PDB file of C-alpha atoms and ligand atoms in Angstrom:
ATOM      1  CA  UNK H  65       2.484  -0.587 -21.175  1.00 62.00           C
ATOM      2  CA  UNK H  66       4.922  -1.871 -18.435  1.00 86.00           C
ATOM      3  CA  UNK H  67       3.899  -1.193 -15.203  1.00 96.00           C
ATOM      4  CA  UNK H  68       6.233   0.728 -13.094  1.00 97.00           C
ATOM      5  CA  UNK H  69       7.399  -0.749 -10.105  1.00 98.00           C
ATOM      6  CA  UNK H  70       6.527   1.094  -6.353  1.00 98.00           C
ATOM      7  CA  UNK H  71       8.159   0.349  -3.496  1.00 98.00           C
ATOM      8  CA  UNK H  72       6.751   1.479  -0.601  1.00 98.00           C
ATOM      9  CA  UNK H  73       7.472   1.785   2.923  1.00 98.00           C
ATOM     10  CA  UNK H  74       4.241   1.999   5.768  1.00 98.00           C
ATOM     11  CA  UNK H  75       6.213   2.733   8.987  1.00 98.00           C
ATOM     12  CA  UNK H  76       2.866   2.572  11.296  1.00 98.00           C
ATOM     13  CA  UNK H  77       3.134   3.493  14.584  1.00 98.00           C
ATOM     14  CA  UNK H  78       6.981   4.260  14.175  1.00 98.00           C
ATOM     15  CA  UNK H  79       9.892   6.942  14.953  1.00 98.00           C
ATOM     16  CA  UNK H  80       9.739  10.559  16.618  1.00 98.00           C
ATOM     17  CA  UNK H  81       9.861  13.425  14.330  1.00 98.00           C
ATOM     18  CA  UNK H  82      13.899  13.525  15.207  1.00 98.00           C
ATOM     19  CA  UNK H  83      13.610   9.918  14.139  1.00 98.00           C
ATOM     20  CA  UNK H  84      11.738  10.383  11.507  1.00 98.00           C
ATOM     21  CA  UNK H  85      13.953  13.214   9.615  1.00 98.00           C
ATOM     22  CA  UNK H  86      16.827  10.785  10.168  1.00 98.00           C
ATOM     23  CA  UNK H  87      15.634   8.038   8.310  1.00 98.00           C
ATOM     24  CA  UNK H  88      13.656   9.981   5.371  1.00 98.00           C
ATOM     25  CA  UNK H  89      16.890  11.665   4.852  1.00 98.00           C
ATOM     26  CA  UNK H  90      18.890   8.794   4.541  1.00 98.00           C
ATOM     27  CA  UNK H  91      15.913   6.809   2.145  1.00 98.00           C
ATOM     28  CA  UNK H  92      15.904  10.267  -0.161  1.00 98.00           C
ATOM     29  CA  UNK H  93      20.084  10.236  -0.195  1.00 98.00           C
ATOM     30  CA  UNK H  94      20.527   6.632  -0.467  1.00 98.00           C
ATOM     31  CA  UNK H  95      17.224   6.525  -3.400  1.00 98.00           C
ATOM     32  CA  UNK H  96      18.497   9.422  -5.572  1.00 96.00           C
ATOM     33  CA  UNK H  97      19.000   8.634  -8.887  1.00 94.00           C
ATOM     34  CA  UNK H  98      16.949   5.377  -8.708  1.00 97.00           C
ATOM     35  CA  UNK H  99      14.649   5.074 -12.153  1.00 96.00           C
ATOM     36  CA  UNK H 100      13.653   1.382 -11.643  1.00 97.00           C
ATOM     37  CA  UNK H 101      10.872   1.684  -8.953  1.00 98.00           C
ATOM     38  CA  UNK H 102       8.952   4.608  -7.392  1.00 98.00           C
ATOM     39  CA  UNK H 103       9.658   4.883  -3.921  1.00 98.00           C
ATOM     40  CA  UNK H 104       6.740   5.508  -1.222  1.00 98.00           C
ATOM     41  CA  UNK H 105       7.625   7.122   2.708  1.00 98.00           C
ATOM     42  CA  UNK H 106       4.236   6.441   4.922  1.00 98.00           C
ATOM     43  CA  UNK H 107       5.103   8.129   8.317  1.00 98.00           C
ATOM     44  CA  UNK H 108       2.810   8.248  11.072  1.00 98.00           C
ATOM     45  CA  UNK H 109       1.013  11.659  11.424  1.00 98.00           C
ATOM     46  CA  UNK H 110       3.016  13.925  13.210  1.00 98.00           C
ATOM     47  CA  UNK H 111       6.028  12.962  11.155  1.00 98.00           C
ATOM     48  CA  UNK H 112       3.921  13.566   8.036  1.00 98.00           C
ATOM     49  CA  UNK H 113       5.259  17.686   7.598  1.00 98.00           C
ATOM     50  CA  UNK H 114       9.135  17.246   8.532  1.00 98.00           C
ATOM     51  CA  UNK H 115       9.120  14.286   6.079  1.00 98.00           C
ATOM     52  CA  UNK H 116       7.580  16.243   3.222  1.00 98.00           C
ATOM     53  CA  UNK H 117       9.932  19.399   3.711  1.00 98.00           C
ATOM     54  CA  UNK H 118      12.634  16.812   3.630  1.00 98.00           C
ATOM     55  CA  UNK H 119      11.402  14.835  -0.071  1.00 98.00           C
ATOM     56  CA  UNK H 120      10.434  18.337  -1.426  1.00 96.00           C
ATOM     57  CA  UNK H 121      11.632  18.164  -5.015  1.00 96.00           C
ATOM     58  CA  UNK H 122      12.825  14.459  -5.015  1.00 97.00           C
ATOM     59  CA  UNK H 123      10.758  11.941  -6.965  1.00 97.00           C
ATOM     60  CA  UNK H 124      10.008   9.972  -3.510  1.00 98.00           C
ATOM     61  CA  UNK H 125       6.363  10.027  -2.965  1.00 98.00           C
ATOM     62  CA  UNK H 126       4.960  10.990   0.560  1.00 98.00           C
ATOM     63  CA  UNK H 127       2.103   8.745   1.779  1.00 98.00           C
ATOM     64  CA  UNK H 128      -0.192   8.675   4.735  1.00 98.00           C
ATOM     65  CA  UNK H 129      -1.787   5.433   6.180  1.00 98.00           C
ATOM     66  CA  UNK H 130      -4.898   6.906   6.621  1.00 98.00           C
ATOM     67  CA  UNK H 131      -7.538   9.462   5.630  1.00 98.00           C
ATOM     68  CA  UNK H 132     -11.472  10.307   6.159  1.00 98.00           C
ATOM     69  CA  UNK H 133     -13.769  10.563   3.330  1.00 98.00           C
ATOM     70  CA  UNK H 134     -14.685  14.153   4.720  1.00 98.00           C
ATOM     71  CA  UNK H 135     -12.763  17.194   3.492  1.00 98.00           C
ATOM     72  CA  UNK H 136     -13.744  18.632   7.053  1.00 98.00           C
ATOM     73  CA  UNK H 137     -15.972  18.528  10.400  1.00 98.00           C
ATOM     74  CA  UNK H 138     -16.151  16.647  13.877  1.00 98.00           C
ATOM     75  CA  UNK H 139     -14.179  13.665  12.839  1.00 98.00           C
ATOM     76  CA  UNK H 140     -12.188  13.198  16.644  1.00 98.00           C
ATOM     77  CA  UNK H 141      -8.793  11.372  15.367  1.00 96.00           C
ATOM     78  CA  UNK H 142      -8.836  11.645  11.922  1.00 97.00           C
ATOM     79  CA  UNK H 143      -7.110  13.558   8.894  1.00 98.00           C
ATOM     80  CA  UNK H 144      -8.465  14.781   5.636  1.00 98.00           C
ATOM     81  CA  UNK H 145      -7.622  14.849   2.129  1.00 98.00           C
ATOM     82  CA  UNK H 146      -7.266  18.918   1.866  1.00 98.00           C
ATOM     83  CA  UNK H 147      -4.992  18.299   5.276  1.00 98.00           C
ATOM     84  CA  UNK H 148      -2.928  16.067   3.074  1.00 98.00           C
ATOM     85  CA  UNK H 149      -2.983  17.822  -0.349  1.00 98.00           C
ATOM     86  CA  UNK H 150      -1.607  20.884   1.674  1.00 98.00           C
ATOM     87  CA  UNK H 151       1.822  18.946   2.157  1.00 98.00           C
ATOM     88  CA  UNK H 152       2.457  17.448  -0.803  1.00 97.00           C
ATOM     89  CA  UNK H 153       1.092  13.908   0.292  1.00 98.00           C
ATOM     90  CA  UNK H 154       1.042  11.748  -2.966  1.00 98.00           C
ATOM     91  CA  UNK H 155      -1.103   8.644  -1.687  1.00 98.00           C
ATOM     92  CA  UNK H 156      -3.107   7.575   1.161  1.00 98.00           C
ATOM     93  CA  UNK H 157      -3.022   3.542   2.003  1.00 98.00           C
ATOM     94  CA  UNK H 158      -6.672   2.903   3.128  1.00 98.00           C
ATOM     95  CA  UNK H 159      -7.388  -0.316   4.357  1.00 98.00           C
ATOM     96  CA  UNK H 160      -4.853  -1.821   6.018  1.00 98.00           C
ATOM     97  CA  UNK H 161      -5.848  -5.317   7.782  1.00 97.00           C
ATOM     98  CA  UNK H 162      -4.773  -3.734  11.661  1.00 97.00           C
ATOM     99  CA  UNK H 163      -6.908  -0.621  10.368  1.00 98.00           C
ATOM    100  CA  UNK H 164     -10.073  -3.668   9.664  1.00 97.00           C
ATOM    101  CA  UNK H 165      -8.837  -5.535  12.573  1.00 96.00           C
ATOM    102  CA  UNK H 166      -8.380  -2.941  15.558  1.00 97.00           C
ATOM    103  CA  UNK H 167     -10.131  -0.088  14.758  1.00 97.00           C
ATOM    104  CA  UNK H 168     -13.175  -1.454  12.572  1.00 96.00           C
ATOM    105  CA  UNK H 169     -12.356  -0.189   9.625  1.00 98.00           C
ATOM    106  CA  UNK H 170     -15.063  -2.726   6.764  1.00 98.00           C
ATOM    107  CA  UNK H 171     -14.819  -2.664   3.161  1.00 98.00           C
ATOM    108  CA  UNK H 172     -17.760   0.037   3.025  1.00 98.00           C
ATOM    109  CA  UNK H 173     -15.197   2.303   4.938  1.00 98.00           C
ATOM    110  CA  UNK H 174     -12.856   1.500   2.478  1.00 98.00           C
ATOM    111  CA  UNK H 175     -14.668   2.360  -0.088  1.00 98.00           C
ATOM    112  CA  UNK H 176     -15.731   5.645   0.845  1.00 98.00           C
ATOM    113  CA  UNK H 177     -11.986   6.549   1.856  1.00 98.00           C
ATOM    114  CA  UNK H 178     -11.286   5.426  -2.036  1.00 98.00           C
ATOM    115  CA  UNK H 179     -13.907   7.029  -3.342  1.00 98.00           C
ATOM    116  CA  UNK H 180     -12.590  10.303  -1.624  1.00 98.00           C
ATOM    117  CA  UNK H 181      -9.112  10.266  -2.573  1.00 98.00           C
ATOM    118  CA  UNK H 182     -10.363   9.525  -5.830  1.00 98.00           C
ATOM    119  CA  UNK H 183     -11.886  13.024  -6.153  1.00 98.00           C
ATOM    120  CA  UNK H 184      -8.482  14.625  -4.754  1.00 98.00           C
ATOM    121  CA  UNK H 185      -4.674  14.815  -5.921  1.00 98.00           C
ATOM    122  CA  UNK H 186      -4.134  12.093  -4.313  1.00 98.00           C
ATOM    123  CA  UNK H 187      -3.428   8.085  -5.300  1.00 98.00           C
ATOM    124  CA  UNK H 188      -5.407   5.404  -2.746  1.00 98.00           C
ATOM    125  CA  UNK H 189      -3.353   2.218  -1.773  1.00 98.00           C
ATOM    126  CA  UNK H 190      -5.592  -0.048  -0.736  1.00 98.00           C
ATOM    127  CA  UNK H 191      -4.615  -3.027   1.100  1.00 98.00           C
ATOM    128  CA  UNK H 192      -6.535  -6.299   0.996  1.00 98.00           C
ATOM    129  CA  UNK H 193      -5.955  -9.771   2.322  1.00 98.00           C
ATOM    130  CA  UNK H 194      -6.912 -12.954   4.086  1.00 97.00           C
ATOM    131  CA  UNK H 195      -6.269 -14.001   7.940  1.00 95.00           C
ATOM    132  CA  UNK H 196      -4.916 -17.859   8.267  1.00 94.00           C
ATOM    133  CA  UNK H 197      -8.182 -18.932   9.219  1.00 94.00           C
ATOM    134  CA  UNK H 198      -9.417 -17.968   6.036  1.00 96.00           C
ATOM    135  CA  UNK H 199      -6.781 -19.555   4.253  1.00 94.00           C
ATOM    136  CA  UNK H 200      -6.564 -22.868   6.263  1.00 92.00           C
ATOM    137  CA  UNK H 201     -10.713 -22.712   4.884  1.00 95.00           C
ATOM    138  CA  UNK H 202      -9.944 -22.089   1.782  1.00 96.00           C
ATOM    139  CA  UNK H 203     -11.627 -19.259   1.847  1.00 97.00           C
ATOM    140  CA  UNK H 204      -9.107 -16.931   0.487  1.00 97.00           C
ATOM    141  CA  UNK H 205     -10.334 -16.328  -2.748  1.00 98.00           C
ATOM    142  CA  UNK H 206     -13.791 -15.832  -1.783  1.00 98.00           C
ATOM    143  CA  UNK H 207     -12.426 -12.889   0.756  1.00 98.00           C
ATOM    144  CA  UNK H 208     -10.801 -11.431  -1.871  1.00 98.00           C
ATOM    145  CA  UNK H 209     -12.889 -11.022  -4.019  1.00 98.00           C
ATOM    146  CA  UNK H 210     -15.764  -9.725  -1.536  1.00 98.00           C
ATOM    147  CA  UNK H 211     -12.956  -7.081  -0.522  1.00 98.00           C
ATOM    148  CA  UNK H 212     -12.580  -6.226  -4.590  1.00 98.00           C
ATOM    149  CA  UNK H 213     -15.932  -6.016  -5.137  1.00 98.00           C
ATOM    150  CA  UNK H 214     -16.745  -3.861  -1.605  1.00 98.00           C
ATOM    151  CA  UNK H 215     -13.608  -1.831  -1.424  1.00 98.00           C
ATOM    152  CA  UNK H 216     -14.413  -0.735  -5.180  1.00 98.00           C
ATOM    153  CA  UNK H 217     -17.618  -0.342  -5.675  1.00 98.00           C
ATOM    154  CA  UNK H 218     -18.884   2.614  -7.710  1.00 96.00           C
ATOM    155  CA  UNK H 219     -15.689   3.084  -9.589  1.00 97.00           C
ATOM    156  CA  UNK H 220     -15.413   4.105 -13.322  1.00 95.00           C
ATOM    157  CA  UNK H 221     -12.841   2.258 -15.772  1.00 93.00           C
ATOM    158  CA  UNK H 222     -10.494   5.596 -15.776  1.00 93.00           C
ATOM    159  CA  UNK H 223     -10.564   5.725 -12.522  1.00 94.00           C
ATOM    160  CA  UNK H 224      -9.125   2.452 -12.224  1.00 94.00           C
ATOM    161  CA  UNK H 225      -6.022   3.196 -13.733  1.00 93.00           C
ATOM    162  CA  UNK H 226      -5.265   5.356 -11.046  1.00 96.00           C
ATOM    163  CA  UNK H 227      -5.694   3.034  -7.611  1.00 98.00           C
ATOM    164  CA  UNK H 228      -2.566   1.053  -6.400  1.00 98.00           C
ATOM    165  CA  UNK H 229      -3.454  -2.124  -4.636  1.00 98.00           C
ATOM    166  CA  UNK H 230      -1.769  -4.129  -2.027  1.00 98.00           C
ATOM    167  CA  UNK H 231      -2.169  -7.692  -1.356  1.00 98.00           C
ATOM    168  CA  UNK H 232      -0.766  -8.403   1.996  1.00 98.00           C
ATOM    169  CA  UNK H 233      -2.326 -12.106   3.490  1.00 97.00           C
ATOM    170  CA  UNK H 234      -2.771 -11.157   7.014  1.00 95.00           C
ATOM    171  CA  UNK H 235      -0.372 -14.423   8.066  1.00 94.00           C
ATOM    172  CA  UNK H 236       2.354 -13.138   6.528  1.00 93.00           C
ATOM    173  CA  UNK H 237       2.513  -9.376   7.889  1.00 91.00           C
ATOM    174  CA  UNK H 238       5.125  -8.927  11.136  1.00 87.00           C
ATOM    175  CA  UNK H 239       5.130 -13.305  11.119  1.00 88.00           C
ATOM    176  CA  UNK H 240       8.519 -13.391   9.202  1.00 83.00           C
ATOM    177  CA  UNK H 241       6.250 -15.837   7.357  1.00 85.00           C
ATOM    178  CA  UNK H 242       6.518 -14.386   3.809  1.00 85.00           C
ATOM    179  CA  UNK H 243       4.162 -15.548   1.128  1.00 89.00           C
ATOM    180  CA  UNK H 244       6.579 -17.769  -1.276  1.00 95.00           C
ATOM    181  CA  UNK H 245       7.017 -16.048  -4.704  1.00 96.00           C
ATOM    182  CA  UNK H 246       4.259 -18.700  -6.028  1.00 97.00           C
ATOM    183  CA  UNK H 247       1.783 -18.178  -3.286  1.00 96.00           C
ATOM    184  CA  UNK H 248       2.274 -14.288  -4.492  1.00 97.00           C
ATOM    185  CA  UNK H 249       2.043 -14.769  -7.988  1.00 98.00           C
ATOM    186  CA  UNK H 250      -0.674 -17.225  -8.112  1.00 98.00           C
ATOM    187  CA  UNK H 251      -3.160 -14.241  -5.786  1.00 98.00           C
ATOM    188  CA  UNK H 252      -1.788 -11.427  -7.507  1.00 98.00           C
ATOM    189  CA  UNK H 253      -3.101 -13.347 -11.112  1.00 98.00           C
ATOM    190  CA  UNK H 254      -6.032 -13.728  -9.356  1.00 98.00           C
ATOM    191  CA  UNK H 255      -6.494 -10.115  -8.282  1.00 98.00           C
ATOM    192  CA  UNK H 256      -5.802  -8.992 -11.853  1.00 98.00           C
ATOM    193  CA  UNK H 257      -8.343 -11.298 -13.195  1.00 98.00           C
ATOM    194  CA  UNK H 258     -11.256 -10.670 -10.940  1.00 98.00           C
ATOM    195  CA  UNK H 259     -10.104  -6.393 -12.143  1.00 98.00           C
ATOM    196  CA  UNK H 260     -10.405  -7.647 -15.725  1.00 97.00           C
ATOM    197  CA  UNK H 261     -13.963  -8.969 -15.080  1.00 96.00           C
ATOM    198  CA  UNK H 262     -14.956  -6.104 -13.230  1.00 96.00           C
ATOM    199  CA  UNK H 263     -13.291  -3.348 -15.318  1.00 95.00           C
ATOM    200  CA  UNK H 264     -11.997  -4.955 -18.747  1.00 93.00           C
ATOM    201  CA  UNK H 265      -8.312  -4.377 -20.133  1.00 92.00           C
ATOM    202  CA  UNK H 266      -7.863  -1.446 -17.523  1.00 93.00           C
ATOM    203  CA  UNK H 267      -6.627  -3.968 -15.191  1.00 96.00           C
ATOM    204  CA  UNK H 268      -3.382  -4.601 -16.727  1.00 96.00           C
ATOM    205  CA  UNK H 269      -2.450  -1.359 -15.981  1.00 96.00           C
ATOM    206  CA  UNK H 270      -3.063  -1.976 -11.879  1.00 98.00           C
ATOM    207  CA  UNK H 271       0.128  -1.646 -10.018  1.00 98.00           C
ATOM    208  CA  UNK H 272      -0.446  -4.826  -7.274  1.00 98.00           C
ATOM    209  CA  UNK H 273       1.986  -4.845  -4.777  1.00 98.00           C
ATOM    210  CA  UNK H 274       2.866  -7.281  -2.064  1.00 98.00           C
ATOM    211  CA  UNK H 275       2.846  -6.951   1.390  1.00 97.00           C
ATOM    212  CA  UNK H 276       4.001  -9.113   4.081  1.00 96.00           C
ATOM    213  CA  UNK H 277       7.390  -9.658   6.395  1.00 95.00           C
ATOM    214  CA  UNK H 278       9.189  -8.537   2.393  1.00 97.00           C
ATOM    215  CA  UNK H 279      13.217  -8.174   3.491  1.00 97.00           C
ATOM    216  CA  UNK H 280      16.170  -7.454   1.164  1.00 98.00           C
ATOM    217  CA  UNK H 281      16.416 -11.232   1.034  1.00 97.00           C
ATOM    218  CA  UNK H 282      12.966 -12.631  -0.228  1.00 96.00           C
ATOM    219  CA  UNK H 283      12.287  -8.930  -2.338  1.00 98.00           C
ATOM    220  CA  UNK H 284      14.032 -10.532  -5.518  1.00 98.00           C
ATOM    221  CA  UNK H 285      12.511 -13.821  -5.922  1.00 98.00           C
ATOM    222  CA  UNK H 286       8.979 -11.616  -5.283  1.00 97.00           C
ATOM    223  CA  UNK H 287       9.881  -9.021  -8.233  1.00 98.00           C
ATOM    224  CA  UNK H 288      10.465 -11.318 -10.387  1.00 97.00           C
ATOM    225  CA  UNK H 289       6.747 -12.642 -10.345  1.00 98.00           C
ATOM    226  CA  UNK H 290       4.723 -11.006 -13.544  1.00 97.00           C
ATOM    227  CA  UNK H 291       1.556  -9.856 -11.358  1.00 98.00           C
ATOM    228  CA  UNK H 292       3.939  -8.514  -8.345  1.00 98.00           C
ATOM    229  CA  UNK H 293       4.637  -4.866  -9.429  1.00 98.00           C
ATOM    230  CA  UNK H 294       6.042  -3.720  -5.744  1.00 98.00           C
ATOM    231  CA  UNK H 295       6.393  -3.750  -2.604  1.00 98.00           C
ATOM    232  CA  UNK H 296       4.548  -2.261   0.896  1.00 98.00           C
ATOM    233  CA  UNK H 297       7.810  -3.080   3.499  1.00 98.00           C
ATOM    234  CA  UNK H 298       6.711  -2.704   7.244  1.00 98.00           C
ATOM    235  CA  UNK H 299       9.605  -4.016   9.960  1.00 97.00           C
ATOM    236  CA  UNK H 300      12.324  -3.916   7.670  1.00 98.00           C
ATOM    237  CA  UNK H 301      11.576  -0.026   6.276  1.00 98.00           C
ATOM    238  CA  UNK H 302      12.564   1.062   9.712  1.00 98.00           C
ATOM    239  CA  UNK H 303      16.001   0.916   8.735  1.00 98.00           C
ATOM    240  CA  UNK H 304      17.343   2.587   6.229  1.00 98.00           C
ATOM    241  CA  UNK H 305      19.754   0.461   5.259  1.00 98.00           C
ATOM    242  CA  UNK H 306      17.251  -2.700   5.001  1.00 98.00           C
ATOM    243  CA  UNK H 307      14.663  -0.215   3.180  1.00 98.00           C
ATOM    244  CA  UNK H 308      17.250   0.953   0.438  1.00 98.00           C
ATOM    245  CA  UNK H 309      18.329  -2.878  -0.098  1.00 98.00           C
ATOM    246  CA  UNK H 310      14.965  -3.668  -0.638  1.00 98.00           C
ATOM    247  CA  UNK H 311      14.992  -0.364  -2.782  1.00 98.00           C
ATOM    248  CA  UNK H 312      17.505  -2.115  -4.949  1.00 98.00           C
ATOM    249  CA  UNK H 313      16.642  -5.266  -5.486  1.00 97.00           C
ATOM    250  CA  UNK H 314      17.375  -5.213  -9.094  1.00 93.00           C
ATOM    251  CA  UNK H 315      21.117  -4.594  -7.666  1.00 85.00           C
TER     252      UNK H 315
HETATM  253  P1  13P K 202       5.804  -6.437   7.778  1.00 69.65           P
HETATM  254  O1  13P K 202       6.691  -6.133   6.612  1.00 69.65           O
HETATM  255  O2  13P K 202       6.360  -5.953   9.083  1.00 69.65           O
HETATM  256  O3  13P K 202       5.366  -7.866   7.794  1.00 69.65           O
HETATM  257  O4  13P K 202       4.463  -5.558   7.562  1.00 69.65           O
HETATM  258  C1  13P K 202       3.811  -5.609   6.340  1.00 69.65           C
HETATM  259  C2  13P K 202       2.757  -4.569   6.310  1.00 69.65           C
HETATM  260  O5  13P K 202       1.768  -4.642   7.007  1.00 69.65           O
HETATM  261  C3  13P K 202       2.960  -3.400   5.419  1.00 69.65           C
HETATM  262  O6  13P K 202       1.813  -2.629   5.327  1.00 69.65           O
END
């Protein structure tokens, strides 16, 4: 079965609610009628309600960039899944490498926050990736595949089928330094093969996208990879023009 492509955009700490309605109005105008690629919205909290009212009935998926593995309780700062289901949130990216790096977030974290969203309506994104150093050691593929193995431990086969990952080498995010299309390719075969040993044939079925200074003039060359099935845009989903041309890359 062909995997459908997702394009999604993670606007971190980005745009005002004002702001916010601006550009998600402009993504769900400028996005209608597009059947190639599913398109993903990830706006910081606040922005998270106004943004659903706004993609209500379009087939552009709301995500948040965070969630806690508890559907309640005295969690200071963070959301839950129920919070999230409430709107009409679609996915939750967990992971993210400034999530690791700043605020401590390990793959046991990860996993739980997986695990969670797992048991919800909601699909997990879950970002992994390796800093410079790591690469410079040629370390990378050992990192990744300690963050498959932690970020997914415990899950079943079907449950596979439902998790989006995101492979988005931590030199390459907000560097302008994109991954070249082979550098992509050849870690995205890599992820799917270390799935296929943990899971079996499920793993064809994984949506990996990539992450990592992607702009309307490098998305091309990266869709046209086999294992690169998307897209998770930071910088250049801020615009909508830049988002939508990334949006139609197949243009
Ligand atoms: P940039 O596109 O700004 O490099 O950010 C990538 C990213 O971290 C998306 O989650």
């Amino acid at each position: 079965m062909a995997r459908m492509p997702v394009i999604a955009g993670n606007w971190k700490m980005h745009k005002t609610v004002e702001e916010a309605r601006a550009l998600a109005q402009a993504v769900r105008d400028g996005a209608a009628g597009v059947s190639h690629c599913r398109v993903v919205m990830a706006p910081p909290f606040t922005a998270l309600f106004p943004v659903a009212e706004i993609l209500r009935n379009t087939p552009v998926i709301l995500a948040a960039q965070n969630v806690h593995w508890e559907p309640e309780g005295a969690f200071t700062g963070e959301i839950s899944l129920p919070m999230l289901e409430e709107i009409g949130c679609g996915m939750a990216i967990v992971g993210h490498s400034e999530r690791r790096q700043y605020f401590g977030e390990t793959d046991a974290t990860v996993n739980r926050r997986v695990r969670a969203i797992l048991q919800s309506s909601l699909q997990p994104v879950i970002c992994i990736g390796e800093t410079l150093e790591e690469r410079e050691a040629e370390r990378h593929y050992d990192i990744i595949t300690q963050q498959l193995a932690g970020g997914l431990d415990g899950l079943t086969r079907q449950s596979l089928l439902r998790i989006i990952l995101a492979y988005e080498p931590v030199w390459a995010i907000g560097t302008g330094r994109t991954a070249t299309p082979e550098t992509a390719q050849e870690m995205h075969a890599f992820i799917r093969n270390r799935l296929s040993g943990m899971f079996g044939e499920g793993a064809q079925e994984v949506r990996i996208l990539y992450g990592g200074s992607v702009k309307p003039e490098n998305i091309a060359a990266l869709m046209r990879q086999p294992d690169v099935d998307g897209a998770l845009v930071g910088g250049a989903c801020l615009e909508a023009d830049s988002f939508l041309s990334i949006i139609h890359y197949n243009a």
